[in-house]
Amino acid sequence: DEVIALKEKVIAEKETQLKDLKTLMETQLKDLIAEKEKLITEKEKLIAEQETQLKDLRSQWVQLEMQTLQELSRVKVIANNRALIEIAMQQYKSDLSLTKGLEMFVNEHLLTVGRDKTTLSMYGREVCNKLRNFGFAAKEDFVQKELKNLMHEISKPLHRPHVSGKIYTGYVVGGEPPLAEALAIVISKLQECKFVKNLDVLLVDGEGKCKCVLSNGDIVEYGEA
């Protein structure tokens, strides 16, 4: 009987030890999980803070680039079909590439996708109508195709329009139809959406002559802006 009692006592002690060990391990495990979750939370918070800082820096950089264009265009001619769109796209969709951002902007604002065909949006047609008053007469179908292909056009090495010697200052875009019309539609809409602010844009034809000015989303005669 003593042997049995001793055995039971040993077993009871072992069970108590195991129970205590299990409780200790569970406590340690809970502490580890809590510590891990705390570290994850702190890491996520740190990442979020860094992303906010990065976003702020990007925004400041874009503003600086835009201000630089504004300042330079007051004292000299800047002829570039790409630069302004590139800066504006960083404000529109900073997380997308220029190609994807421009494609999204064009599809969202400037094209109407039907079952059978894609056409210019109402806004695009309105701009084309206004441009006809200034001698830009490309067919809407060609302008629509140019809009879809605009990234390719402004990525060419020679994406700087020819400018006549009679223009001395200003930011200039343009070229032969339908490129000039496509650029005008995009930039006017960017102005209207406030992605381009406080910058009048001169629109030149294939000969480099300034036909009109894109100003705050409107199209006005050169000299009136």
PDB file of C-alpha atoms in Angstrom:
ATOM      1  CA  ASP A   1       0.000   0.000   0.000  1.00  0.00           C
ATOM      2  CA  GLU A   2       2.822   2.347   0.833  1.00  0.00           C
ATOM      3  CA  VAL A   3       4.346   1.648  -2.550  1.00  0.00           C
ATOM      4  CA  ILE A   4       1.050   2.424  -4.277  1.00  0.00           C
ATOM      5  CA  ALA A   5       0.608   5.568  -2.193  1.00  0.00           C
ATOM      6  CA  LEU A   6       4.146   6.661  -3.031  1.00  0.00           C
ATOM      7  CA  LYS A   7       3.539   5.958  -6.698  1.00  0.00           C
ATOM      8  CA  GLU A   8       0.334   7.990  -6.681  1.00  0.00           C
ATOM      9  CA  LYS A   9       2.116  10.801  -4.874  1.00  0.00           C
ATOM     10  CA  VAL A  10       4.877  10.821  -7.504  1.00  0.00           C
ATOM     11  CA  ILE A  11       2.285  10.760 -10.287  1.00  0.00           C
ATOM     12  CA  ALA A  12       0.374  13.612  -8.638  1.00  0.00           C
ATOM     13  CA  GLU A  13       3.571  15.624  -8.290  1.00  0.00           C
ATOM     14  CA  LYS A  14       4.437  14.940 -11.930  1.00  0.00           C
ATOM     15  CA  GLU A  15       0.953  15.997 -13.009  1.00  0.00           C
ATOM     16  CA  THR A  16       1.266  19.169 -10.936  1.00  0.00           C
ATOM     17  CA  GLN A  17       4.683  19.863 -12.453  1.00  0.00           C
ATOM     18  CA  LEU A  18       3.319  19.252 -15.947  1.00  0.00           C
ATOM     19  CA  LYS A  19       0.339  21.469 -15.219  1.00  0.00           C
ATOM     20  CA  ASP A  20       2.610  24.218 -13.897  1.00  0.00           C
ATOM     21  CA  LEU A  21       4.925  23.806 -16.882  1.00  0.00           C
ATOM     22  CA  LYS A  22       1.983  23.938 -19.270  1.00  0.00           C
ATOM     23  CA  THR A  23       0.669  27.090 -17.560  1.00  0.00           C
ATOM     24  CA  LEU A  24       4.136  28.650 -17.731  1.00  0.00           C
ATOM     25  CA  MET A  25       4.515  27.761 -21.414  1.00  0.00           C
ATOM     26  CA  GLU A  26       1.056  29.101 -22.216  1.00  0.00           C
ATOM     27  CA  THR A  27       1.886  32.342 -20.412  1.00  0.00           C
ATOM     28  CA  GLN A  28       5.209  32.619 -22.232  1.00  0.00           C
ATOM     29  CA  LEU A  29       3.509  31.839 -25.542  1.00  0.00           C
ATOM     30  CA  LYS A  30       0.853  34.506 -24.919  1.00  0.00           C
ATOM     31  CA  ASP A  31       3.594  36.978 -24.006  1.00  0.00           C
ATOM     32  CA  LEU A  32       5.525  36.108 -27.167  1.00  0.00           C
ATOM     33  CA  ILE A  33       2.412  36.474 -29.331  1.00  0.00           C
ATOM     34  CA  ALA A  34       1.575  39.783 -27.653  1.00  0.00           C
ATOM     35  CA  GLU A  35       5.154  40.992 -28.169  1.00  0.00           C
ATOM     36  CA  LYS A  36       5.069  39.861 -31.784  1.00  0.00           C
ATOM     37  CA  GLU A  37       1.754  41.646 -32.384  1.00  0.00           C
ATOM     38  CA  LYS A  38       3.133  44.750 -30.698  1.00  0.00           C
ATOM     39  CA  LEU A  39       6.205  44.651 -32.945  1.00  0.00           C
ATOM     40  CA  ILE A  40       4.020  44.114 -36.024  1.00  0.00           C
ATOM     41  CA  THR A  41       1.826  47.063 -35.007  1.00  0.00           C
ATOM     42  CA  GLU A  42       4.883  49.244 -34.430  1.00  0.00           C
ATOM     43  CA  LYS A  43       6.353  48.125 -37.751  1.00  0.00           C
ATOM     44  CA  GLU A  44       3.089  48.852 -39.574  1.00  0.00           C
ATOM     45  CA  LYS A  45       2.900  52.234 -37.865  1.00  0.00           C
ATOM     46  CA  LEU A  46       6.480  52.981 -38.883  1.00  0.00           C
ATOM     47  CA  ILE A  47       5.805  51.885 -42.469  1.00  0.00           C
ATOM     48  CA  ALA A  48       2.648  54.023 -42.564  1.00  0.00           C
ATOM     49  CA  GLU A  49       4.597  57.024 -41.254  1.00  0.00           C
ATOM     50  CA  GLN A  50       7.333  56.464 -43.835  1.00  0.00           C
ATOM     51  CA  GLU A  51       4.761  56.124 -46.619  1.00  0.00           C
ATOM     52  CA  THR A  52       3.136  59.386 -45.509  1.00  0.00           C
ATOM     53  CA  GLN A  53       6.526  61.107 -45.467  1.00  0.00           C
ATOM     54  CA  LEU A  54       7.318  59.677 -48.896  1.00  0.00           C
ATOM     55  CA  LYS A  55       3.956  60.842 -50.236  1.00  0.00           C
ATOM     56  CA  ASP A  56       4.566  64.320 -48.817  1.00  0.00           C
ATOM     57  CA  LEU A  57       8.034  64.423 -50.359  1.00  0.00           C
ATOM     58  CA  ARG A  58       6.652  63.322 -53.722  1.00  0.00           C
ATOM     59  CA  SER A  59       3.976  65.988 -53.511  1.00  0.00           C
ATOM     60  CA  GLN A  60       6.559  68.647 -52.658  1.00  0.00           C
ATOM     61  CA  TRP A  61       8.766  67.448 -55.510  1.00  0.00           C
ATOM     62  CA  VAL A  62       5.884  67.631 -57.986  1.00  0.00           C
ATOM     63  CA  GLN A  63       4.984  71.128 -56.782  1.00  0.00           C
ATOM     64  CA  LEU A  64       8.612  72.164 -57.156  1.00  0.00           C
ATOM     65  CA  GLU A  65       8.746  70.768 -60.699  1.00  0.00           C
ATOM     66  CA  MET A  66       5.550  72.620 -61.581  1.00  0.00           C
ATOM     67  CA  GLN A  67       6.831  75.860 -60.052  1.00  0.00           C
ATOM     68  CA  THR A  68      10.060  75.467 -62.014  1.00  0.00           C
ATOM     69  CA  LEU A  69       8.087  75.167 -65.260  1.00  0.00           C
ATOM     70  CA  GLN A  70       5.994  78.193 -64.318  1.00  0.00           C
ATOM     71  CA  GLU A  71       9.037  80.318 -63.506  1.00  0.00           C
ATOM     72  CA  LEU A  72      11.074  79.267 -66.540  1.00  0.00           C
ATOM     73  CA  SER A  73       8.154  79.751 -68.934  1.00  0.00           C
ATOM     74  CA  ARG A  74       7.939  83.386 -67.835  1.00  0.00           C
ATOM     75  CA  VAL A  75      11.438  84.115 -69.069  1.00  0.00           C
ATOM     76  CA  LYS A  76      11.960  81.736 -71.993  1.00  0.00           C
ATOM     77  CA  VAL A  77      10.270  79.291 -74.341  1.00  0.00           C
ATOM     78  CA  ILE A  78       9.862  75.756 -73.012  1.00  0.00           C
ATOM     79  CA  ALA A  79       8.691  73.552 -75.860  1.00  0.00           C
ATOM     80  CA  ASN A  80       7.912  70.084 -74.569  1.00  0.00           C
ATOM     81  CA  ASN A  81       4.922  67.849 -75.282  1.00  0.00           C
ATOM     82  CA  ARG A  82       5.753  65.497 -72.422  1.00  0.00           C
ATOM     83  CA  ALA A  83       7.053  67.306 -69.322  1.00  0.00           C
ATOM     84  CA  LEU A  84       3.823  68.952 -68.165  1.00  0.00           C
ATOM     85  CA  ILE A  85       1.760  65.795 -68.661  1.00  0.00           C
ATOM     86  CA  GLU A  86       4.374  63.788 -66.776  1.00  0.00           C
ATOM     87  CA  ILE A  87       4.272  66.150 -63.786  1.00  0.00           C
ATOM     88  CA  ALA A  88       0.468  66.285 -63.787  1.00  0.00           C
ATOM     89  CA  MET A  89       0.175  62.491 -63.882  1.00  0.00           C
ATOM     90  CA  GLN A  90       2.204  62.283 -60.671  1.00  0.00           C
ATOM     91  CA  GLN A  91      -0.554  64.284 -59.005  1.00  0.00           C
ATOM     92  CA  TYR A  92      -3.342  62.302 -60.660  1.00  0.00           C
ATOM     93  CA  LYS A  93      -2.025  58.794 -59.875  1.00  0.00           C
ATOM     94  CA  SER A  94       1.364  58.856 -58.183  1.00  0.00           C
ATOM     95  CA  ASP A  95       1.334  55.088 -57.649  1.00  0.00           C
ATOM     96  CA  LEU A  96       1.052  54.345 -61.383  1.00  0.00           C
ATOM     97  CA  SER A  97       3.600  54.593 -64.164  1.00  0.00           C
ATOM     98  CA  LEU A  98       3.239  57.504 -66.577  1.00  0.00           C
ATOM     99  CA  THR A  99       1.934  55.131 -69.252  1.00  0.00           C
ATOM    100  CA  LYS A 100      -0.729  53.576 -67.012  1.00  0.00           C
ATOM    101  CA  GLY A 101      -1.671  56.904 -65.430  1.00  0.00           C
ATOM    102  CA  LEU A 102      -2.146  58.635 -68.777  1.00  0.00           C
ATOM    103  CA  GLU A 103      -4.108  55.694 -70.148  1.00  0.00           C
ATOM    104  CA  MET A 104      -6.414  55.780 -67.116  1.00  0.00           C
ATOM    105  CA  PHE A 105      -6.864  59.564 -67.327  1.00  0.00           C
ATOM    106  CA  VAL A 106      -7.676  59.449 -71.044  1.00  0.00           C
ATOM    107  CA  ASN A 107     -10.138  56.580 -70.595  1.00  0.00           C
ATOM    108  CA  GLU A 108     -11.748  58.195 -67.562  1.00  0.00           C
ATOM    109  CA  HIS A 109     -12.208  61.689 -68.972  1.00  0.00           C
ATOM    110  CA  LEU A 110     -11.628  61.877 -72.696  1.00  0.00           C
ATOM    111  CA  LEU A 111     -12.947  58.760 -74.423  1.00  0.00           C
ATOM    112  CA  THR A 112     -16.323  57.058 -74.536  1.00  0.00           C
ATOM    113  CA  VAL A 113     -16.023  53.315 -74.991  1.00  0.00           C
ATOM    114  CA  GLY A 114     -19.037  51.846 -76.767  1.00  0.00           C
ATOM    115  CA  ARG A 115     -19.858  48.278 -77.664  1.00  0.00           C
ATOM    116  CA  ASP A 116     -18.733  48.681 -81.258  1.00  0.00           C
ATOM    117  CA  LYS A 117     -16.298  51.578 -81.183  1.00  0.00           C
ATOM    118  CA  THR A 118     -14.467  54.104 -79.042  1.00  0.00           C
ATOM    119  CA  THR A 119     -15.244  57.769 -79.603  1.00  0.00           C
ATOM    120  CA  LEU A 120     -14.222  61.096 -78.127  1.00  0.00           C
ATOM    121  CA  SER A 121     -16.064  62.014 -74.957  1.00  0.00           C
ATOM    122  CA  MET A 122     -18.385  65.006 -74.953  1.00  0.00           C
ATOM    123  CA  TYR A 123     -15.552  67.040 -73.432  1.00  0.00           C
ATOM    124  CA  GLY A 124     -13.150  65.950 -76.171  1.00  0.00           C
ATOM    125  CA  ARG A 125     -15.625  66.909 -78.873  1.00  0.00           C
ATOM    126  CA  GLU A 126     -16.201  70.315 -77.276  1.00  0.00           C
ATOM    127  CA  VAL A 127     -12.456  71.016 -77.270  1.00  0.00           C
ATOM    128  CA  CYS A 128     -12.191  69.923 -80.913  1.00  0.00           C
ATOM    129  CA  ASN A 129     -15.018  72.299 -81.821  1.00  0.00           C
ATOM    130  CA  LYS A 130     -13.269  75.194 -80.078  1.00  0.00           C
ATOM    131  CA  LEU A 131      -9.970  74.335 -81.754  1.00  0.00           C
ATOM    132  CA  ARG A 132     -11.564  74.538 -85.209  1.00  0.00           C
ATOM    133  CA  ASN A 133     -11.939  78.277 -84.616  1.00  0.00           C
ATOM    134  CA  PHE A 134      -8.143  78.444 -84.471  1.00  0.00           C
ATOM    135  CA  GLY A 135      -7.427  76.349 -87.550  1.00  0.00           C
ATOM    136  CA  PHE A 136      -7.070  72.895 -85.995  1.00  0.00           C
ATOM    137  CA  ALA A 137      -9.389  70.757 -88.085  1.00  0.00           C
ATOM    138  CA  ALA A 138      -8.390  67.112 -87.572  1.00  0.00           C
ATOM    139  CA  LYS A 139     -11.230  64.602 -87.760  1.00  0.00           C
ATOM    140  CA  GLU A 140     -12.498  63.454 -84.376  1.00  0.00           C
ATOM    141  CA  ASP A 141     -11.819  59.819 -85.237  1.00  0.00           C
ATOM    142  CA  PHE A 142      -8.137  60.610 -85.835  1.00  0.00           C
ATOM    143  CA  VAL A 143      -7.965  62.633 -82.609  1.00  0.00           C
ATOM    144  CA  GLN A 144      -9.484  59.737 -80.664  1.00  0.00           C
ATOM    145  CA  LYS A 145      -6.869  57.344 -82.063  1.00  0.00           C
ATOM    146  CA  GLU A 146      -4.120  59.840 -81.267  1.00  0.00           C
ATOM    147  CA  LEU A 147      -5.351  60.101 -77.672  1.00  0.00           C
ATOM    148  CA  LYS A 148      -5.145  56.328 -77.296  1.00  0.00           C
ATOM    149  CA  ASN A 149      -1.642  56.456 -78.757  1.00  0.00           C
ATOM    150  CA  LEU A 150      -0.528  59.657 -77.015  1.00  0.00           C
ATOM    151  CA  MET A 151       1.976  58.020 -74.668  1.00  0.00           C
ATOM    152  CA  HIS A 152       3.822  56.630 -77.678  1.00  0.00           C
ATOM    153  CA  GLU A 153       3.816  60.037 -79.362  1.00  0.00           C
ATOM    154  CA  ILE A 154       5.165  61.957 -76.363  1.00  0.00           C
ATOM    155  CA  SER A 155       7.783  59.266 -75.711  1.00  0.00           C
ATOM    156  CA  LYS A 156       9.512  59.809 -79.041  1.00  0.00           C
ATOM    157  CA  PRO A 157      12.989  61.380 -78.843  1.00  0.00           C
ATOM    158  CA  LEU A 158      11.670  64.428 -80.702  1.00  0.00           C
ATOM    159  CA  HIS A 159       8.760  65.241 -78.403  1.00  0.00           C
ATOM    160  CA  ARG A 160       9.539  68.948 -78.541  1.00  0.00           C
ATOM    161  CA  PRO A 161       7.340  70.852 -80.971  1.00  0.00           C
ATOM    162  CA  HIS A 162       8.842  73.239 -83.495  1.00  0.00           C
ATOM    163  CA  VAL A 163       8.347  76.840 -82.362  1.00  0.00           C
ATOM    164  CA  SER A 164       8.459  79.875 -84.611  1.00  0.00           C
ATOM    165  CA  GLY A 165      10.874  82.676 -83.785  1.00  0.00           C
ATOM    166  CA  LYS A 166       7.993  84.997 -82.955  1.00  0.00           C
ATOM    167  CA  ILE A 167       7.346  83.280 -79.624  1.00  0.00           C
ATOM    168  CA  TYR A 168       9.741  84.481 -76.923  1.00  0.00           C
ATOM    169  CA  THR A 169       8.371  83.086 -73.671  1.00  0.00           C
ATOM    170  CA  GLY A 170       5.863  80.484 -72.525  1.00  0.00           C
ATOM    171  CA  TYR A 171       5.266  76.776 -72.169  1.00  0.00           C
ATOM    172  CA  VAL A 172       4.571  75.387 -75.630  1.00  0.00           C
ATOM    173  CA  VAL A 173       3.005  72.150 -76.890  1.00  0.00           C
ATOM    174  CA  GLY A 174       1.652  71.109 -80.251  1.00  0.00           C
ATOM    175  CA  GLY A 175       2.569  69.848 -83.684  1.00  0.00           C
ATOM    176  CA  GLU A 176       0.782  68.513 -86.721  1.00  0.00           C
ATOM    177  CA  PRO A 177      -2.843  67.388 -86.452  1.00  0.00           C
ATOM    178  CA  PRO A 178      -4.122  65.263 -84.795  1.00  0.00           C
ATOM    179  CA  LEU A 179      -1.302  65.446 -82.212  1.00  0.00           C
ATOM    180  CA  ALA A 180      -1.965  69.114 -81.434  1.00  0.00           C
ATOM    181  CA  GLU A 181      -5.657  68.427 -80.810  1.00  0.00           C
ATOM    182  CA  ALA A 182      -4.940  65.408 -78.601  1.00  0.00           C
ATOM    183  CA  LEU A 183      -2.465  67.399 -76.506  1.00  0.00           C
ATOM    184  CA  ALA A 184      -4.906  70.292 -76.195  1.00  0.00           C
ATOM    185  CA  ILE A 185      -7.685  67.993 -74.975  1.00  0.00           C
ATOM    186  CA  VAL A 186      -5.470  66.340 -72.355  1.00  0.00           C
ATOM    187  CA  ILE A 187      -3.912  69.551 -71.061  1.00  0.00           C
ATOM    188  CA  SER A 188      -7.219  71.455 -70.972  1.00  0.00           C
ATOM    189  CA  LYS A 189      -8.733  68.647 -68.917  1.00  0.00           C
ATOM    190  CA  LEU A 190      -5.695  68.577 -66.618  1.00  0.00           C
ATOM    191  CA  GLN A 191      -6.171  72.310 -66.084  1.00  0.00           C
ATOM    192  CA  GLU A 192      -9.885  71.867 -65.437  1.00  0.00           C
ATOM    193  CA  CYS A 193      -9.154  69.089 -62.908  1.00  0.00           C
ATOM    194  CA  LYS A 194      -6.556  71.348 -61.217  1.00  0.00           C
ATOM    195  CA  PHE A 195      -3.671  68.966 -61.906  1.00  0.00           C
ATOM    196  CA  VAL A 196      -2.158  71.872 -63.838  1.00  0.00           C
ATOM    197  CA  LYS A 197      -2.611  75.228 -62.121  1.00  0.00           C
ATOM    198  CA  ASN A 198      -1.426  78.757 -62.854  1.00  0.00           C
ATOM    199  CA  LEU A 199       0.196  77.838 -66.144  1.00  0.00           C
ATOM    200  CA  ASP A 200      -1.045  78.980 -69.538  1.00  0.00           C
ATOM    201  CA  VAL A 201       0.019  76.659 -72.341  1.00  0.00           C
ATOM    202  CA  LEU A 202       0.648  77.871 -75.880  1.00  0.00           C
ATOM    203  CA  LEU A 203      -0.602  75.554 -78.627  1.00  0.00           C
ATOM    204  CA  VAL A 204       1.374  75.637 -81.878  1.00  0.00           C
ATOM    205  CA  ASP A 205       0.607  74.092 -85.248  1.00  0.00           C
ATOM    206  CA  GLY A 206       2.975  72.043 -87.394  1.00  0.00           C
ATOM    207  CA  GLU A 207       4.733  75.211 -88.548  1.00  0.00           C
ATOM    208  CA  GLY A 208       5.402  76.289 -84.976  1.00  0.00           C
ATOM    209  CA  LYS A 209       2.935  79.167 -85.047  1.00  0.00           C
ATOM    210  CA  CYS A 210       0.979  79.809 -81.879  1.00  0.00           C
ATOM    211  CA  LYS A 211      -2.696  79.527 -82.684  1.00  0.00           C
ATOM    212  CA  CYS A 212      -4.249  79.717 -79.228  1.00  0.00           C
ATOM    213  CA  VAL A 213      -3.628  79.379 -75.507  1.00  0.00           C
ATOM    214  CA  LEU A 214      -4.896  76.729 -73.101  1.00  0.00           C
ATOM    215  CA  SER A 215      -5.771  78.707 -69.991  1.00  0.00           C
ATOM    216  CA  ASN A 216      -7.497  77.281 -66.896  1.00  0.00           C
ATOM    217  CA  GLY A 217      -9.298  74.684 -68.975  1.00  0.00           C
ATOM    218  CA  ASP A 218     -10.428  77.180 -71.605  1.00  0.00           C
ATOM    219  CA  ILE A 219      -9.073  77.934 -75.076  1.00  0.00           C
ATOM    220  CA  VAL A 220      -8.415  81.577 -75.845  1.00  0.00           C
ATOM    221  CA  GLU A 221      -6.694  83.605 -78.519  1.00  0.00           C
ATOM    222  CA  TYR A 222      -2.951  84.072 -78.267  1.00  0.00           C
ATOM    223  CA  GLY A 223      -2.419  87.466 -76.697  1.00  0.00           C
ATOM    224  CA  GLU A 224      -5.610  87.334 -74.617  1.00  0.00           C
ATOM    225  CA  ALA A 225      -4.381  84.893 -71.978  1.00  0.00           C
TER     226      ALA A 225
END
